[in-house]
Amino acid sequence: MNHFAYKRGALFAEDVPLAEIANAVGTPTYVYSTATLTRHVKVMQQAFGHTPHLVCYSVKANSNLAILRLLHEAGCGFDIVSGGELARVRVAARADTSRVVFAGVGKTADEMAQALDAGILLFNVESEEELLLLDKVAREKGVRAPFGIRVNPHVDARTHRHIATGLKTSKFGVPFEEARALYQRSRRLKGLWARGLDCHIGSQLTDSAPIRAALARVAGLYRALVAQGFALQYLDIGGGLGITYKEETPPSPAEYARVVVEATRGTGATLVLEPGRVVVGNAGVLLTRVLYRKKTPTRSFVIVDAGMNDLIRPALYEAHHEVRPVRRHSRGRTGRVDVVGPICESTDVLAKDRVLAPVRPGDLLAILSAGAYGMSMASNYNSRRRPAEVLVNGDAWRVIRQRELYEDLWRGETP
Ligand SMILES: *Cc1c(COP(=O)(O)O)cnc(C)c1O
């Protein structure tokens, strides 16, 4: 459920016409809905009810400070994957880094030191060498690093191959069979404190069977470790719950919670959830303006002012985003078009072979479900300034990131 809807033929974000925002701040612009964001967090929190749990929003899905601030105020902790994300959380959460979990296969010693200084909740460690370095960095500081091992449960998440992370061939996590030995080894390392166990099998999961299968394995390992005397408290089940971009029918948060709670029953653990996409994905749209129409002997193109540098998901993952006119017209027959951007790459196609009512130059389009992995993956390719970002709240809205200036494009460069 989201708060983007038509009223008398005009597309609104909550109580604000999207055209008003486009006219004021220009395009391309990401627009987010406060009501949708807070609703998604509440639904997730309520789904887990009395089961001890912690929602640690996955910062990489959308890392704008205003969004992080909002989610912090809604009671979220954070799942980070870099020192940069830690720095963002520090600002947005007013230095409350007590509910931060840190994943990623390539943490540097500097990043570990920063996270130890910040007093984060949990390092999710992804290899033996990383575990040994974490021990060393913590000992140098005279502290113990709270850690969990991210295990790879070898489960096919049945999602796009580029966002599956739990396969045997994946770079993520420690092979399931080797995790126990690592925990045993950590007993002799004075800079480490075994606090949890972690897994994350992929993103845009639409099927609960692989979630159930992975968690059954991981919960079994958790119980075994506790039986061996490890004082674990956190079972981090990762994120990955999918959303509807087109016709997908992912488990609802309530169904997801049922599967998770059932699979982890008897562990006594506090569950750590790391949702990203399901929180922000359908809480954002990308507003863009039509520049030109072009017909070739085989195709019809609508050329817009947003490109793959602004929203790379279609080019990167063959992802589908619905496209809607910001104002509905009845200008005759709808046709099949490719909505393309201005970037000099053949993969710069935002929407392929879509039925769309006729558009004219100057018309506004909204690319839906663009709140997750949209702006956070945007780049300056083709020396394009990244989009502005706007947050709507009821009938009010504000710019939460200004459109870049040309000077921003060469900041730090020396001619
Ligand atoms: C990306 C990521 C998430 C969030 O995934 P979503 O599909 O956006 O929910 C959670 N945990 C880890 C470790 C991740 O890398």
Short mmCIF file of C-alpha atoms in Angstrom, two decimals, residues 242-403:
data_model
loop_
_atom_site.label_atom_id
_atom_site.label_comp_id
_atom_site.label_asym_id
_atom_site.label_seq_id
_atom_site.Cartn_x
_atom_site.Cartn_y
_atom_site.Cartn_z
CA GLY A 242 10.20 -8.44 -2.06
CA ILE A 243 7.69 -5.87 -3.24
CA THR A 244 5.26 -5.62 -6.13
CA TYR A 245 6.84 -3.89 -9.11
CA LYS A 246 4.55 -5.49 -11.66
CA GLU A 247 2.62 -8.64 -10.80
CA GLU A 248 4.79 -10.20 -8.12
CA THR A 249 2.95 -11.49 -5.06
CA PRO A 250 5.56 -11.50 -2.27
CA PRO A 251 4.57 -12.71 1.19
CA SER A 252 2.91 -9.95 3.21
CA PRO A 253 4.86 -8.79 6.27
CA ALA A 254 2.42 -10.80 8.38
CA GLU A 255 3.01 -13.98 6.34
CA TYR A 256 6.73 -13.32 6.37
CA ALA A 257 6.70 -12.91 10.16
CA ARG A 258 4.75 -16.14 10.55
CA VAL A 259 7.34 -18.06 8.51
CA VAL A 260 10.26 -16.45 10.36
CA VAL A 261 8.84 -16.89 13.86
CA GLU A 262 7.92 -20.51 13.12
CA ALA A 263 11.36 -21.33 11.69
CA THR A 264 13.27 -19.71 14.56
CA ARG A 265 11.04 -20.96 17.40
CA GLY A 266 12.89 -22.17 20.47
CA THR A 267 16.07 -20.22 19.82
CA GLY A 268 15.22 -17.59 22.44
CA ALA A 269 16.98 -15.09 20.20
CA THR A 270 16.16 -11.46 19.58
CA LEU A 271 15.51 -11.38 15.85
CA VAL A 272 17.31 -8.71 13.86
CA LEU A 273 15.49 -7.80 10.64
CA GLU A 274 17.24 -5.88 7.88
CA PRO A 275 14.49 -4.73 5.51
CA GLY A 276 15.43 -2.26 2.82
CA ARG A 277 13.36 -2.50 -0.33
CA VAL A 278 10.11 -3.37 1.44
CA VAL A 279 10.37 -0.16 3.49
CA VAL A 280 11.30 2.37 0.80
CA GLY A 281 10.67 0.75 -2.59
CA ASN A 282 7.03 1.69 -3.04
CA ALA A 283 7.43 4.87 -1.00
CA GLY A 284 9.18 6.69 -3.85
CA VAL A 285 8.68 7.65 -7.50
CA LEU A 286 11.02 9.21 -10.02
CA LEU A 287 9.48 12.23 -11.75
CA THR A 288 10.68 12.86 -15.26
CA ARG A 289 9.68 15.06 -18.19
CA VAL A 290 9.18 14.00 -21.80
CA LEU A 291 11.72 15.63 -24.12
CA TYR A 292 10.95 14.07 -27.50
CA ARG A 293 9.08 11.36 -29.34
CA LYS A 294 10.77 9.42 -32.08
CA LYS A 295 9.53 6.72 -34.43
CA THR A 296 11.86 4.37 -36.25
CA PRO A 297 10.71 1.73 -38.73
CA THR A 298 10.54 -0.81 -35.90
CA ARG A 299 9.89 1.05 -32.64
CA SER A 300 8.39 4.09 -30.97
CA PHE A 301 10.51 5.89 -28.41
CA VAL A 302 9.61 8.35 -25.70
CA ILE A 303 12.78 10.19 -24.74
CA VAL A 304 12.71 11.55 -21.18
CA ASP A 305 15.07 13.61 -19.03
CA ALA A 306 15.83 10.78 -16.59
CA GLY A 307 18.38 8.17 -17.56
CA MET A 308 20.13 5.06 -16.37
CA ASN A 309 22.47 7.22 -14.29
CA ASP A 310 19.40 8.30 -12.27
CA LEU A 311 17.76 4.87 -12.07
CA ILE A 312 20.02 2.00 -13.06
CA ARG A 313 17.83 -0.93 -12.01
CA PRO A 314 16.34 -1.64 -15.45
CA ALA A 315 19.80 -1.61 -17.08
CA LEU A 316 21.47 -3.54 -14.27
CA TYR A 317 18.85 -6.14 -13.34
CA GLU A 318 16.33 -6.04 -16.19
CA ALA A 319 14.05 -4.60 -13.52
CA HIS A 320 10.49 -3.55 -14.29
CA HIS A 321 9.11 -0.19 -13.18
CA GLU A 322 5.58 0.91 -14.02
CA VAL A 323 5.34 4.27 -15.78
CA ARG A 324 2.34 6.57 -15.27
CA PRO A 325 1.40 9.92 -16.74
CA VAL A 326 1.31 12.63 -14.08
CA ARG A 327 -1.79 14.00 -15.81
CA ARG A 328 -4.23 11.64 -17.47
CA HIS A 329 -5.37 12.64 -20.97
CA SER A 330 -7.65 11.12 -23.51
CA ARG A 331 -5.66 11.94 -26.62
CA GLY A 332 -6.60 8.95 -28.66
CA ARG A 333 -5.08 5.55 -29.10
CA THR A 334 -2.49 4.25 -26.67
CA GLY A 335 0.57 2.74 -28.24
CA ARG A 336 3.55 0.58 -27.41
CA VAL A 337 6.67 2.54 -26.65
CA ASP A 338 10.13 2.29 -25.14
CA VAL A 339 10.74 4.97 -22.53
CA VAL A 340 14.43 5.83 -22.85
CA GLY A 341 16.84 8.30 -21.29
CA PRO A 342 19.45 10.64 -22.77
CA ILE A 343 22.53 8.53 -21.88
CA CYS A 344 24.79 7.32 -24.65
CA GLU A 345 24.28 3.61 -23.95
CA SER A 346 21.90 1.14 -25.57
CA THR A 347 20.89 -0.15 -22.13
CA ASP A 348 19.51 3.27 -21.18
CA VAL A 349 15.93 2.01 -21.38
CA LEU A 350 13.75 2.78 -18.36
CA ALA A 351 10.69 0.90 -19.60
CA LYS A 352 10.55 -1.41 -22.61
CA ASP A 353 7.61 -2.12 -24.88
CA ARG A 354 4.94 -0.51 -22.72
CA VAL A 355 1.40 0.48 -23.47
CA LEU A 356 1.23 4.18 -22.75
CA ALA A 357 -1.32 6.87 -23.56
CA PRO A 358 0.09 9.30 -26.14
CA VAL A 359 2.48 11.84 -24.64
CA ARG A 360 3.85 15.14 -25.85
CA PRO A 361 7.10 16.97 -25.13
CA GLY A 362 6.77 18.68 -21.74
CA ASP A 363 4.46 16.04 -20.26
CA LEU A 364 5.45 14.60 -16.90
CA LEU A 365 5.79 10.90 -16.20
CA ALA A 366 6.18 9.11 -12.87
CA ILE A 367 8.34 6.01 -12.71
CA LEU A 368 6.88 4.02 -9.85
CA SER A 369 8.43 1.90 -7.10
CA ALA A 370 11.69 3.80 -7.40
CA GLY A 371 12.33 4.51 -3.71
CA ALA A 372 14.77 1.64 -3.18
CA TYR A 373 18.09 1.32 -5.02
CA GLY A 374 17.18 4.37 -7.10
CA MET A 375 18.97 7.45 -5.80
CA SER A 376 21.40 5.34 -3.77
CA MET A 377 22.71 3.81 -7.01
CA ALA A 378 22.59 7.02 -9.05
CA SER A 379 25.82 8.20 -10.67
CA ASN A 380 27.18 11.17 -12.56
CA TYR A 381 27.79 9.17 -15.75
CA ASN A 382 27.73 11.39 -18.83
CA SER A 383 28.50 14.23 -16.40
CA ARG A 384 24.87 14.47 -15.44
CA ARG A 385 23.88 16.02 -12.17
CA ARG A 386 22.09 13.54 -9.94
CA PRO A 387 18.36 14.14 -9.28
CA ALA A 388 16.91 16.29 -6.54
CA GLU A 389 14.99 14.49 -3.78
CA VAL A 390 11.75 15.66 -2.19
CA LEU A 391 9.91 14.35 0.87
CA VAL A 392 6.14 14.83 1.04
CA ASN A 393 4.25 14.84 4.32
CA GLY A 394 0.48 15.37 3.99
CA ASP A 395 -0.02 18.60 2.07
CA ALA A 396 3.54 19.79 2.76
CA TRP A 397 6.78 18.95 0.99
CA ARG A 398 10.43 19.86 1.19
CA VAL A 399 13.61 19.34 -0.78
CA ILE A 400 15.75 16.82 1.12
CA ARG A 401 18.57 16.87 -1.40
CA GLN A 402 19.17 19.67 -3.82
CA ARG A 403 19.92 18.96 -7.42
#
